[in-house]
XYZ file of N, CA, C and O in Angstrom:
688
model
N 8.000 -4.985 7.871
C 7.803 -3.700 8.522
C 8.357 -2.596 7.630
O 9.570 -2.445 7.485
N 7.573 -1.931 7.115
C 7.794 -0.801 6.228
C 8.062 0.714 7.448
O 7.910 1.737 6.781
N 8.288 0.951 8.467
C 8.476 1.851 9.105
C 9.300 2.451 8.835
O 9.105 3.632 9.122
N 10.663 2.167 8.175
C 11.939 2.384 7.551
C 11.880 3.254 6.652
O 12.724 4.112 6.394
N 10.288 2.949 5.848
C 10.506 3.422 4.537
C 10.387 4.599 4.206
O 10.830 4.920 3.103
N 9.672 5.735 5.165
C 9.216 6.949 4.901
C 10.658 7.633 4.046
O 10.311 8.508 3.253
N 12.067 7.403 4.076
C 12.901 8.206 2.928
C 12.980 7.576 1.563
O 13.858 8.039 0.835
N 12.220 6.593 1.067
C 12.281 6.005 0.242
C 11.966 6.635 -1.261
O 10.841 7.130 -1.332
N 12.541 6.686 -2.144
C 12.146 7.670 -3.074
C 11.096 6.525 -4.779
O 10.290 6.974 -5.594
N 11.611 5.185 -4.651
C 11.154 3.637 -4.778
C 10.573 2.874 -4.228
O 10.989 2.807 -3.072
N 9.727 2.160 -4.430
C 9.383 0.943 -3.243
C 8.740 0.159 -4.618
O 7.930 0.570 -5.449
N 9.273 -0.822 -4.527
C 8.501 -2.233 -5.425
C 8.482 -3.382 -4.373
O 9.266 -3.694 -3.477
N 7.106 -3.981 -4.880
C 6.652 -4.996 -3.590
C 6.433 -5.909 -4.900
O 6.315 -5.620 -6.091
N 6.427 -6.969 -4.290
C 5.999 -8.221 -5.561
C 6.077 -9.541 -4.302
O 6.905 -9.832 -3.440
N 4.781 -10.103 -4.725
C 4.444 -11.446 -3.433
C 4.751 -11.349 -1.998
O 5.250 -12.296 -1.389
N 4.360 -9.822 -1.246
C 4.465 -9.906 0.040
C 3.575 -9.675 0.395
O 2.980 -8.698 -0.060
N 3.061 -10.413 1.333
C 2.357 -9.665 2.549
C 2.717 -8.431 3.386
O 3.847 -8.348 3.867
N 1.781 -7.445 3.586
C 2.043 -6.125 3.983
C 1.222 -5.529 5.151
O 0.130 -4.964 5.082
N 1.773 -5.709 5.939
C 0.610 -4.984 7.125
C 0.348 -4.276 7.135
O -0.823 -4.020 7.418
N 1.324 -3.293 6.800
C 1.008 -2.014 6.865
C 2.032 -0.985 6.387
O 3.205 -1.353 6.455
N 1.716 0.627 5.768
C 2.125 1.501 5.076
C 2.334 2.597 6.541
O 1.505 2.602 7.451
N 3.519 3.432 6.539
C 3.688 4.124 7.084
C 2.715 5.161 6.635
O 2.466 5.250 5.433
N 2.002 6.147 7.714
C 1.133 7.038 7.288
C 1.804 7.968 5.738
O 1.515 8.049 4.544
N 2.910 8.576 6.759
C 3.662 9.682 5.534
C 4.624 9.145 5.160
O 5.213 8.360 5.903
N 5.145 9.466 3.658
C 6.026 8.846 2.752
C 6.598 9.995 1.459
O 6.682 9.690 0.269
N 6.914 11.220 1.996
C 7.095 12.027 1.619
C 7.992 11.963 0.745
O 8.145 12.963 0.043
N 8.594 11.140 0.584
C 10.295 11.130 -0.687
C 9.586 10.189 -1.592
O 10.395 9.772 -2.421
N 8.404 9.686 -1.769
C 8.276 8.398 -2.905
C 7.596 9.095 -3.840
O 6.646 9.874 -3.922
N 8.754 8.317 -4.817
C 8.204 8.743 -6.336
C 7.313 8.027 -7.036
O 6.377 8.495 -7.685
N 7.725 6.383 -6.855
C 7.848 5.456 -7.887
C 7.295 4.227 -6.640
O 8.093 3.680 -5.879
N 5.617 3.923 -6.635
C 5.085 2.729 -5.415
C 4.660 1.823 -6.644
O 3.825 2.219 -7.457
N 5.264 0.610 -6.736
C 4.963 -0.577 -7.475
C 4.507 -1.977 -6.468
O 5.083 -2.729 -5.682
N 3.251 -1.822 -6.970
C 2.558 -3.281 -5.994
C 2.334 -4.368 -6.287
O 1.323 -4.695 -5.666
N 2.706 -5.226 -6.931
C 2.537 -6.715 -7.799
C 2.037 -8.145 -6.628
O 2.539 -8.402 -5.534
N 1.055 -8.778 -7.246
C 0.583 -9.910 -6.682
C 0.864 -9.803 -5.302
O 1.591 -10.676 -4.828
N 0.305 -8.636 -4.327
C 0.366 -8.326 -3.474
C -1.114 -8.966 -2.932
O -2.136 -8.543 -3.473
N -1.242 -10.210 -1.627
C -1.906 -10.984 -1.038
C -3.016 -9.996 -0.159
O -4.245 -10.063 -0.143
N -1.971 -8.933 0.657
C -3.081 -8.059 1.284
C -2.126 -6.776 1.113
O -0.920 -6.527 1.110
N -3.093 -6.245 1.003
C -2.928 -4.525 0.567
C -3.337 -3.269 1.738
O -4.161 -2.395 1.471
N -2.879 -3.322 2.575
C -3.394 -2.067 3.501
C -4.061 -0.817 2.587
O -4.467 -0.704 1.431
N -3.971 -0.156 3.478
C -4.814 1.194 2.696
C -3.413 1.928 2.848
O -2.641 1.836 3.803
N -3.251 2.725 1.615
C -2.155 3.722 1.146
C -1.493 4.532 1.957
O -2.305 5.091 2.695
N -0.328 4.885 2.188
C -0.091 6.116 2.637
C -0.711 7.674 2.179
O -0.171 8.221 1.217
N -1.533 8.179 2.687
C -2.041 9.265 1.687
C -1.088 10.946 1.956
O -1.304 12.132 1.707
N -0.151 10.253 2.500
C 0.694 11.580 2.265
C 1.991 11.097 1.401
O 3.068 10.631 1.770
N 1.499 11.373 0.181
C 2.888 10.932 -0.592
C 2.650 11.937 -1.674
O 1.905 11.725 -2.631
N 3.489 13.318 -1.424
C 3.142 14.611 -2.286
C 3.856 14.442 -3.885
O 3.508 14.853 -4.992
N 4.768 13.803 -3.508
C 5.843 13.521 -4.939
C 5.719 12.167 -5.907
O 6.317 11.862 -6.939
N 4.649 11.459 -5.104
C 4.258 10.060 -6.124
C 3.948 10.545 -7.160
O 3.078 11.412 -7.234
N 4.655 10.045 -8.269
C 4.307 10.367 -9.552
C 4.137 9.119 -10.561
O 3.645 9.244 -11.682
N 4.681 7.698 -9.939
C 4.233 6.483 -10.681
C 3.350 5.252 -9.475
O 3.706 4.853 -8.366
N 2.575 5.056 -9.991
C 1.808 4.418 -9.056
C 1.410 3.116 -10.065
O 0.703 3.355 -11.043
N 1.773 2.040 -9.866
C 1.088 0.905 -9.964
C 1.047 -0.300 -9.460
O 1.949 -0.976 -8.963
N -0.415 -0.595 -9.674
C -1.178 -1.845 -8.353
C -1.606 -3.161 -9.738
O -2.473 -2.916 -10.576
N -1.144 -3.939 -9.729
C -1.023 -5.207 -10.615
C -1.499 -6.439 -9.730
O -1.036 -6.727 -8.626
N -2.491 -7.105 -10.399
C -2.727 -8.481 -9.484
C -3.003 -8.391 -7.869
O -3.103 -9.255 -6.997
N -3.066 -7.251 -7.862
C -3.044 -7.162 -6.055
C -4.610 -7.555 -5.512
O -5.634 -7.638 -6.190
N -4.435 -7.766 -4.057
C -6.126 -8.077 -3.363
C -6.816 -7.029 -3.328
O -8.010 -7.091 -3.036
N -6.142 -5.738 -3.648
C -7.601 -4.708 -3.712
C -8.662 -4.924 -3.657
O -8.918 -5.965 -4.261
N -9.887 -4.257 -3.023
C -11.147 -4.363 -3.514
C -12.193 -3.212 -3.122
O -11.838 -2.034 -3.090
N -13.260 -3.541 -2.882
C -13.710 -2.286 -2.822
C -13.718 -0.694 -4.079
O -14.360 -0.580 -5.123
N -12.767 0.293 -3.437
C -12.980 1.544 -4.092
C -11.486 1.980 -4.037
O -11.053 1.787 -2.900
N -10.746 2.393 -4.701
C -9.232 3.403 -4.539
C -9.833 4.750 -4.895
O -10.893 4.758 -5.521
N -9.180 6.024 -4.511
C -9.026 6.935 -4.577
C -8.005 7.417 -4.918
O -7.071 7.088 -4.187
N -7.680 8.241 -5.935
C -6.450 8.949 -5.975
C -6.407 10.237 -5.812
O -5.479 10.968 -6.159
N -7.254 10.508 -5.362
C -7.145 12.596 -5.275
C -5.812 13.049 -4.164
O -5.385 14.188 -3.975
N -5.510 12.230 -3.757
C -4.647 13.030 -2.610
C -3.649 12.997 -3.257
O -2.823 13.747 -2.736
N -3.150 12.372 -4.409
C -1.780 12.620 -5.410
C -1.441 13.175 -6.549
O -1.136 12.814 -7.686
N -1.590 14.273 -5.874
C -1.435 15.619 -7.129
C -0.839 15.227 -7.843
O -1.294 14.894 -8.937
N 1.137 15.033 -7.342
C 1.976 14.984 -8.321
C 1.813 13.908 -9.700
O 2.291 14.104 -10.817
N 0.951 12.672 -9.231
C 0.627 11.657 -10.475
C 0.965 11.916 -11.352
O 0.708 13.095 -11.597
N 1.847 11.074 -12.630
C 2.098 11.293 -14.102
C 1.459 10.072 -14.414
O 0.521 10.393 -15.144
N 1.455 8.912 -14.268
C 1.464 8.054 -14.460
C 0.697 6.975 -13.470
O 1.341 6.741 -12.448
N -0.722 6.186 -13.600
C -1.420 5.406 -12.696
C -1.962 3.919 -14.049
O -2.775 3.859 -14.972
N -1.043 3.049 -13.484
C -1.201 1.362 -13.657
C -1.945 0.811 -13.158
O -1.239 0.165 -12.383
N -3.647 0.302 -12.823
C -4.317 -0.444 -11.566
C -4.924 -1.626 -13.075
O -5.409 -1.228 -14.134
N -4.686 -2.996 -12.688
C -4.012 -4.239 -13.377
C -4.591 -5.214 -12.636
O -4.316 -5.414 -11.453
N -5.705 -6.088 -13.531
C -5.386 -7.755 -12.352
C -5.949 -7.674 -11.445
O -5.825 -8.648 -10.702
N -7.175 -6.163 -10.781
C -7.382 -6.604 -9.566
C -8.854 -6.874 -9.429
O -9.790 -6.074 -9.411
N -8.844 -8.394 -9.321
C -10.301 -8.447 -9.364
C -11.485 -8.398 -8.683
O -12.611 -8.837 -8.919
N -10.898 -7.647 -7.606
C -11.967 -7.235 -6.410
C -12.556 -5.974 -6.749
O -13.760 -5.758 -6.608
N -11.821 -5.221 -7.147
C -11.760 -3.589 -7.529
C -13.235 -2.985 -8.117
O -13.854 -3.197 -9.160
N -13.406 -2.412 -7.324
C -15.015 -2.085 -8.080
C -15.028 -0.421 -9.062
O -15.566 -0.061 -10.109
N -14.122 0.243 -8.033
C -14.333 1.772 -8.675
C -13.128 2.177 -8.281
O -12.427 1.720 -7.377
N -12.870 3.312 -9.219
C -11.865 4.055 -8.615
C -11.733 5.451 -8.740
O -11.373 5.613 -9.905
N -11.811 6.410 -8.263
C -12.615 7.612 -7.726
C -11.574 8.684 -7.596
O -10.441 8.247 -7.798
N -11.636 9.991 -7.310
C -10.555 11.106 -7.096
C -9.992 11.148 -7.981
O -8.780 11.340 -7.887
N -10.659 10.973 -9.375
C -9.293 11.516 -10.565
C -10.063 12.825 -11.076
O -10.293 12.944 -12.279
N -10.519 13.949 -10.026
C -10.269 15.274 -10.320
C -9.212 15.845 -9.687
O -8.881 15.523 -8.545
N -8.410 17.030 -10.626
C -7.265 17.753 -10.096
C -6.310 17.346 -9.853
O -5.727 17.486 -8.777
N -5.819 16.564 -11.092
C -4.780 15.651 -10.979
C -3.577 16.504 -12.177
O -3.156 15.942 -13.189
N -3.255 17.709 -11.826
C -2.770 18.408 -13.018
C -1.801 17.602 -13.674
O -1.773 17.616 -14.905
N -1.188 17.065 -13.181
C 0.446 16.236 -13.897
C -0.071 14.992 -14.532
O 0.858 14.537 -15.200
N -0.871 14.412 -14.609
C -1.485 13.162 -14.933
C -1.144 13.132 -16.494
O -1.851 13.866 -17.185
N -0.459 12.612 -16.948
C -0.218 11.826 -18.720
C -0.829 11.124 -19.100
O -1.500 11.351 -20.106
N -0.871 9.564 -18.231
C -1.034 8.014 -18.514
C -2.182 7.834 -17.291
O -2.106 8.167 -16.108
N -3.302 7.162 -18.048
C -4.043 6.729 -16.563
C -4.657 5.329 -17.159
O -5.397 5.366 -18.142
N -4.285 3.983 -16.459
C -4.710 2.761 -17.623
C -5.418 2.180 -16.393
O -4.802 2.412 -15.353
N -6.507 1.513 -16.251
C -7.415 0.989 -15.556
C -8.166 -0.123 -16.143
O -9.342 -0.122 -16.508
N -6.869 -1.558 -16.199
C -7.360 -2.221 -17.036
C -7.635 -3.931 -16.380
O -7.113 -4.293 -15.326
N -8.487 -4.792 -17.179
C -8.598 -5.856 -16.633
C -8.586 -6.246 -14.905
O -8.011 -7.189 -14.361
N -9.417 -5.188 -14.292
C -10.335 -4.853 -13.501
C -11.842 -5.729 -13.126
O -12.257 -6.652 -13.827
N -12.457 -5.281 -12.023
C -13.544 -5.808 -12.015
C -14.448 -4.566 -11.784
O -15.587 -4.650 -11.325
N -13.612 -2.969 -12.277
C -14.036 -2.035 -12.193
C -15.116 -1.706 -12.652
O -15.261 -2.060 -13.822
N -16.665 -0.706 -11.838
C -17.896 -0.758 -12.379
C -18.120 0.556 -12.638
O -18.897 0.744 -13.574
N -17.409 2.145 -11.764
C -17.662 2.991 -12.042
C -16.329 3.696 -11.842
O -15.649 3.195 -10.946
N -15.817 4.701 -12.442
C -14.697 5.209 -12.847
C -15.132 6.729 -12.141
O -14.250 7.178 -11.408
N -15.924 7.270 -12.222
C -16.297 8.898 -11.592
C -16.226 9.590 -12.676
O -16.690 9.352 -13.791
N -15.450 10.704 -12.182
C -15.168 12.048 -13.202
C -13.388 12.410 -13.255
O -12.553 12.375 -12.351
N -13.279 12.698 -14.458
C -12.191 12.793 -15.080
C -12.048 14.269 -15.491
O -12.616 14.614 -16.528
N -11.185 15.384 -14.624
C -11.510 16.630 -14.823
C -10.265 17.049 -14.320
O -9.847 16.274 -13.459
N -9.394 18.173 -14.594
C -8.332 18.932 -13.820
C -7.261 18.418 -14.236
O -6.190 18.721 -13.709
N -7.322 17.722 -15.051
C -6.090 16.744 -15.830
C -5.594 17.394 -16.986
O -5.792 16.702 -17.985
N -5.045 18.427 -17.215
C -5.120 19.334 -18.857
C -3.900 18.605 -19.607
O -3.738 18.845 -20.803
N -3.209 17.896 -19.070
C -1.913 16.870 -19.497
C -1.997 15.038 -20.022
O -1.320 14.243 -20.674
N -3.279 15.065 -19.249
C -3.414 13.451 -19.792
C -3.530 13.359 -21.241
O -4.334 14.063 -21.852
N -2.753 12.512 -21.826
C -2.576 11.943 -23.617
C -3.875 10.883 -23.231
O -5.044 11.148 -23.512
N -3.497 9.807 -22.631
C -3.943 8.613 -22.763
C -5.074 8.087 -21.547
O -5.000 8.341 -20.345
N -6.011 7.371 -22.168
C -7.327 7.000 -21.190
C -7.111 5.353 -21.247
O -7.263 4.964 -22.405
N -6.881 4.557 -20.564
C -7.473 3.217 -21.134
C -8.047 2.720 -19.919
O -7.588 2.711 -18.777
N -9.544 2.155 -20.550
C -10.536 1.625 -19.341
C -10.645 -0.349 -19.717
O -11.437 -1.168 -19.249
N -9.660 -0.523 -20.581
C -10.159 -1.781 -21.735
C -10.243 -2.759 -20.160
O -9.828 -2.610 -19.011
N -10.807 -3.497 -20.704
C -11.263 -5.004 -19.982
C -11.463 -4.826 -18.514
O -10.968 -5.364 -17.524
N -12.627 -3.601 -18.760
C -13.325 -4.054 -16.791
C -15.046 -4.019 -17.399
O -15.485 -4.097 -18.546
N -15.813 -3.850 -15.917
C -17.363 -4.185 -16.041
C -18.423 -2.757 -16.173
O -19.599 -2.661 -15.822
N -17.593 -1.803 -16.762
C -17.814 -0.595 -17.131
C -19.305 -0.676 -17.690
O -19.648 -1.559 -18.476
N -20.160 0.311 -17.224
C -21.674 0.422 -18.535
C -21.913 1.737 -19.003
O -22.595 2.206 -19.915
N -20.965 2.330 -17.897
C -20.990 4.025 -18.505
C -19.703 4.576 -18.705
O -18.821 4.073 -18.009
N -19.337 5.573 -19.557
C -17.959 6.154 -19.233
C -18.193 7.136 -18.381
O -19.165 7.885 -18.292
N -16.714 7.034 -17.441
C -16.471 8.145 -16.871
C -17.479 9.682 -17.196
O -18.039 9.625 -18.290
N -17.699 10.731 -16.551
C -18.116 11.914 -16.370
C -16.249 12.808 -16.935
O -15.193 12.913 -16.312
N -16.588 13.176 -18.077
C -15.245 13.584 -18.544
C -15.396 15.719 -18.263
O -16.383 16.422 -18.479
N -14.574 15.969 -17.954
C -14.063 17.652 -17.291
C -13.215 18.038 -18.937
O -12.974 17.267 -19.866
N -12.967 19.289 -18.824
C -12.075 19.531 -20.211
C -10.985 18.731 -19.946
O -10.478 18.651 -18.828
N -10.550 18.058 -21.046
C -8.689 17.523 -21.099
C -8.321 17.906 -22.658
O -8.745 17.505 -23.741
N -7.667 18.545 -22.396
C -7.605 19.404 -24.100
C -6.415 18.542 -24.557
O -6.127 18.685 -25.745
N -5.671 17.682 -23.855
C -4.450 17.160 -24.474
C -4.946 15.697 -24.909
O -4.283 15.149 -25.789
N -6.001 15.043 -24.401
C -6.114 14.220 -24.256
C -6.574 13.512 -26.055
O -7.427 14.076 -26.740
N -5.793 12.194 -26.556
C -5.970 12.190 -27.721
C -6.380 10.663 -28.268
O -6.793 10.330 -29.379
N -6.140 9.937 -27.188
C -6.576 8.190 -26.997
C -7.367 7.751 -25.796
O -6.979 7.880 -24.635
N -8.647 7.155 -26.219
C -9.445 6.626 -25.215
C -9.600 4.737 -25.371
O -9.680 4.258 -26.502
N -9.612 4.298 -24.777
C -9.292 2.842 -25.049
C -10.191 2.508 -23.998
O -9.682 2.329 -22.891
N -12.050 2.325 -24.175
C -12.673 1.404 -23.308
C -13.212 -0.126 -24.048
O -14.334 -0.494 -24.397
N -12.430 -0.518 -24.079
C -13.001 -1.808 -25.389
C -12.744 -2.950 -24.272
O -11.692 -3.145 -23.664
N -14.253 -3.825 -24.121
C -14.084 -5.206 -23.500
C -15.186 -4.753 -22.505
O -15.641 -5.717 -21.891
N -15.695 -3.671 -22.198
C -16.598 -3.537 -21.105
C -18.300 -4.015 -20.891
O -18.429 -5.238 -20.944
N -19.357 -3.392 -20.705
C -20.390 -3.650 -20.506
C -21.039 -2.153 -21.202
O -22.193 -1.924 -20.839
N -20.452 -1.177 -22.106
C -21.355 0.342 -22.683
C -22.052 -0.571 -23.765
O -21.815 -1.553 -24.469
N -23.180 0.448 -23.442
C -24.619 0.391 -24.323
C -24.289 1.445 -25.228
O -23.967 1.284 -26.405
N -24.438 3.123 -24.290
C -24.471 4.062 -24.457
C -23.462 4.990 -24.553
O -22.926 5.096 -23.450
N -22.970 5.696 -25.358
C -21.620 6.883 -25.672
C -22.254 7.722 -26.050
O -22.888 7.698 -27.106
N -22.203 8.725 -25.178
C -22.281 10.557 -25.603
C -21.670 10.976 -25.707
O -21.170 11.068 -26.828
N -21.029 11.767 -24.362
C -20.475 12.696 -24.717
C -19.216 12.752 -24.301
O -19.035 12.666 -23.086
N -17.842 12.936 -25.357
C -17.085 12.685 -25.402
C -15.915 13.836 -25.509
O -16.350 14.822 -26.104
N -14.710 13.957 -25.143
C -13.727 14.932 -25.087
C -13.682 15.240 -26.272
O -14.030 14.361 -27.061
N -13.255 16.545 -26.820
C -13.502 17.069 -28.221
C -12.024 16.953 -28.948
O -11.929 17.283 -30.130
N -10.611 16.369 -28.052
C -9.917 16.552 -29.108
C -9.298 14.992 -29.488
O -8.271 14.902 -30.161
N -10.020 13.780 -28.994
C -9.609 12.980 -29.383
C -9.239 12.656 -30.977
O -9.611 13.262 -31.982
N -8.340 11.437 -30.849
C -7.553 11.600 -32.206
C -8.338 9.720 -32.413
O -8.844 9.414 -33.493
N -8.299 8.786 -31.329
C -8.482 7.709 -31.742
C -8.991 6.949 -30.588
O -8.391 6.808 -29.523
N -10.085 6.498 -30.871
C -11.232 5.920 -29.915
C -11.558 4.010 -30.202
O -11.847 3.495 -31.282
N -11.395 3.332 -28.916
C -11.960 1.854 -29.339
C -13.023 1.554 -28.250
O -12.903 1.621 -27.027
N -13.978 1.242 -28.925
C -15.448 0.710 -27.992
C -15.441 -1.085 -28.308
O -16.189 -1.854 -27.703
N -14.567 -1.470 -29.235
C -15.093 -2.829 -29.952
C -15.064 -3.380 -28.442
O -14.513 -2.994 -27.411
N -15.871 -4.412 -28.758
C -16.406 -5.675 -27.689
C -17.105 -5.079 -26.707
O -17.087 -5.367 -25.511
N -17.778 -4.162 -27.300
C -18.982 -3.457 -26.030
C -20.434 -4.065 -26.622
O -20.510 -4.567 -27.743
N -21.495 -3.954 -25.767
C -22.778 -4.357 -26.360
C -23.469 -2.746 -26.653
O -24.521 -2.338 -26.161
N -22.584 -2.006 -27.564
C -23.316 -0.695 -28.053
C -24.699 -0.472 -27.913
O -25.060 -1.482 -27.308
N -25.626 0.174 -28.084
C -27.140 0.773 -28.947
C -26.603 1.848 -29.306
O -27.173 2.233 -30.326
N -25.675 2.644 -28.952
C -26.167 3.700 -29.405
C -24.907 5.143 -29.445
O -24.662 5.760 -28.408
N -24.362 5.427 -30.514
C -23.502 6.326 -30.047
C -23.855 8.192 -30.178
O -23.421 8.899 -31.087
N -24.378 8.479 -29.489
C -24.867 9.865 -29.799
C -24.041 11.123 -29.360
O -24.452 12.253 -29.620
């Protein structure tokens, strides 16, 4: 019973079962979810989350992150239900966003982020990249292991890009 937890400014879970998330969770900074069996759906009032990561968990379906502004930092790891994951516009604080070894198929749009350094999409079932918004900071993209044919159009200030282990045609 997580009812307790709404002052929590931490929460790491690793091999529990979870019924359930208190709606609001206003003091959490730092939600770590590891080989988590069942996963309720999020608290979506958590204004100050700024590290979020979901590792090995039963996810599936779609996550959203738009309701967490404060984000610096998003880990989603291991989950092989996971199809998409959606709401990463207007994520101003966002640095780190790694979305990896997934069974992820569509990523959305990537926009409102003027702070993200780092992209990594490596090892999900990707065929398109993301719909990318300006990220002027942004300087590493890492989709290598996916399902792209096709690369257009791409953020203008990257510094260092990996596609290897894609089935390319075509980079325009």
């Amino acid at each position: 019973d997580l009812s307790l937890a709404s002052q929590l400014a931490t929460l790491s879970i690793t091999s529990t079962e979870i019924a359930s998330f208190p709606e609001n969770m206003p003091w959490l900074i730092d939600l770590t979810i590891k080989l988590g069996k069942h996963v309720p759906n999020l608290p979506l009032e958590m204004p100050r989350l700024k590290s979020l990561k979901l590792i090995a968990t039963a996810l599936s379906g779609s996550i959203t992150l738009q309701a967490w502004k404060a984000l610096e930092e998003v880990f989603i790891s291991g989950n092989t239900k996971l199809s998409s994951v959606i709401g990463m516009e207007d994520l101003p604080q966002l640095l780190n966003l790694a979305i990896v070894r997934n069974a992820v198929e569509s990523v959305g749009t990537i926009r409102g982020s003027p702070r993200l350094l780092t992209l990594d999409l490596t090892q999900n079932h990707l065929s398109q990249l993301p719909v990318f918004g300006e990220l002027p900071a942004l300087r590493n993209l890492d989709a290598s292991n996916n399902k792209l044919q096709i690369v257009s159009v791409l953020p203008a200030n990257l510094e260092e890009v990996n596609f290897s282990q894609n089935p390319l045609i075509d980079l325009d």
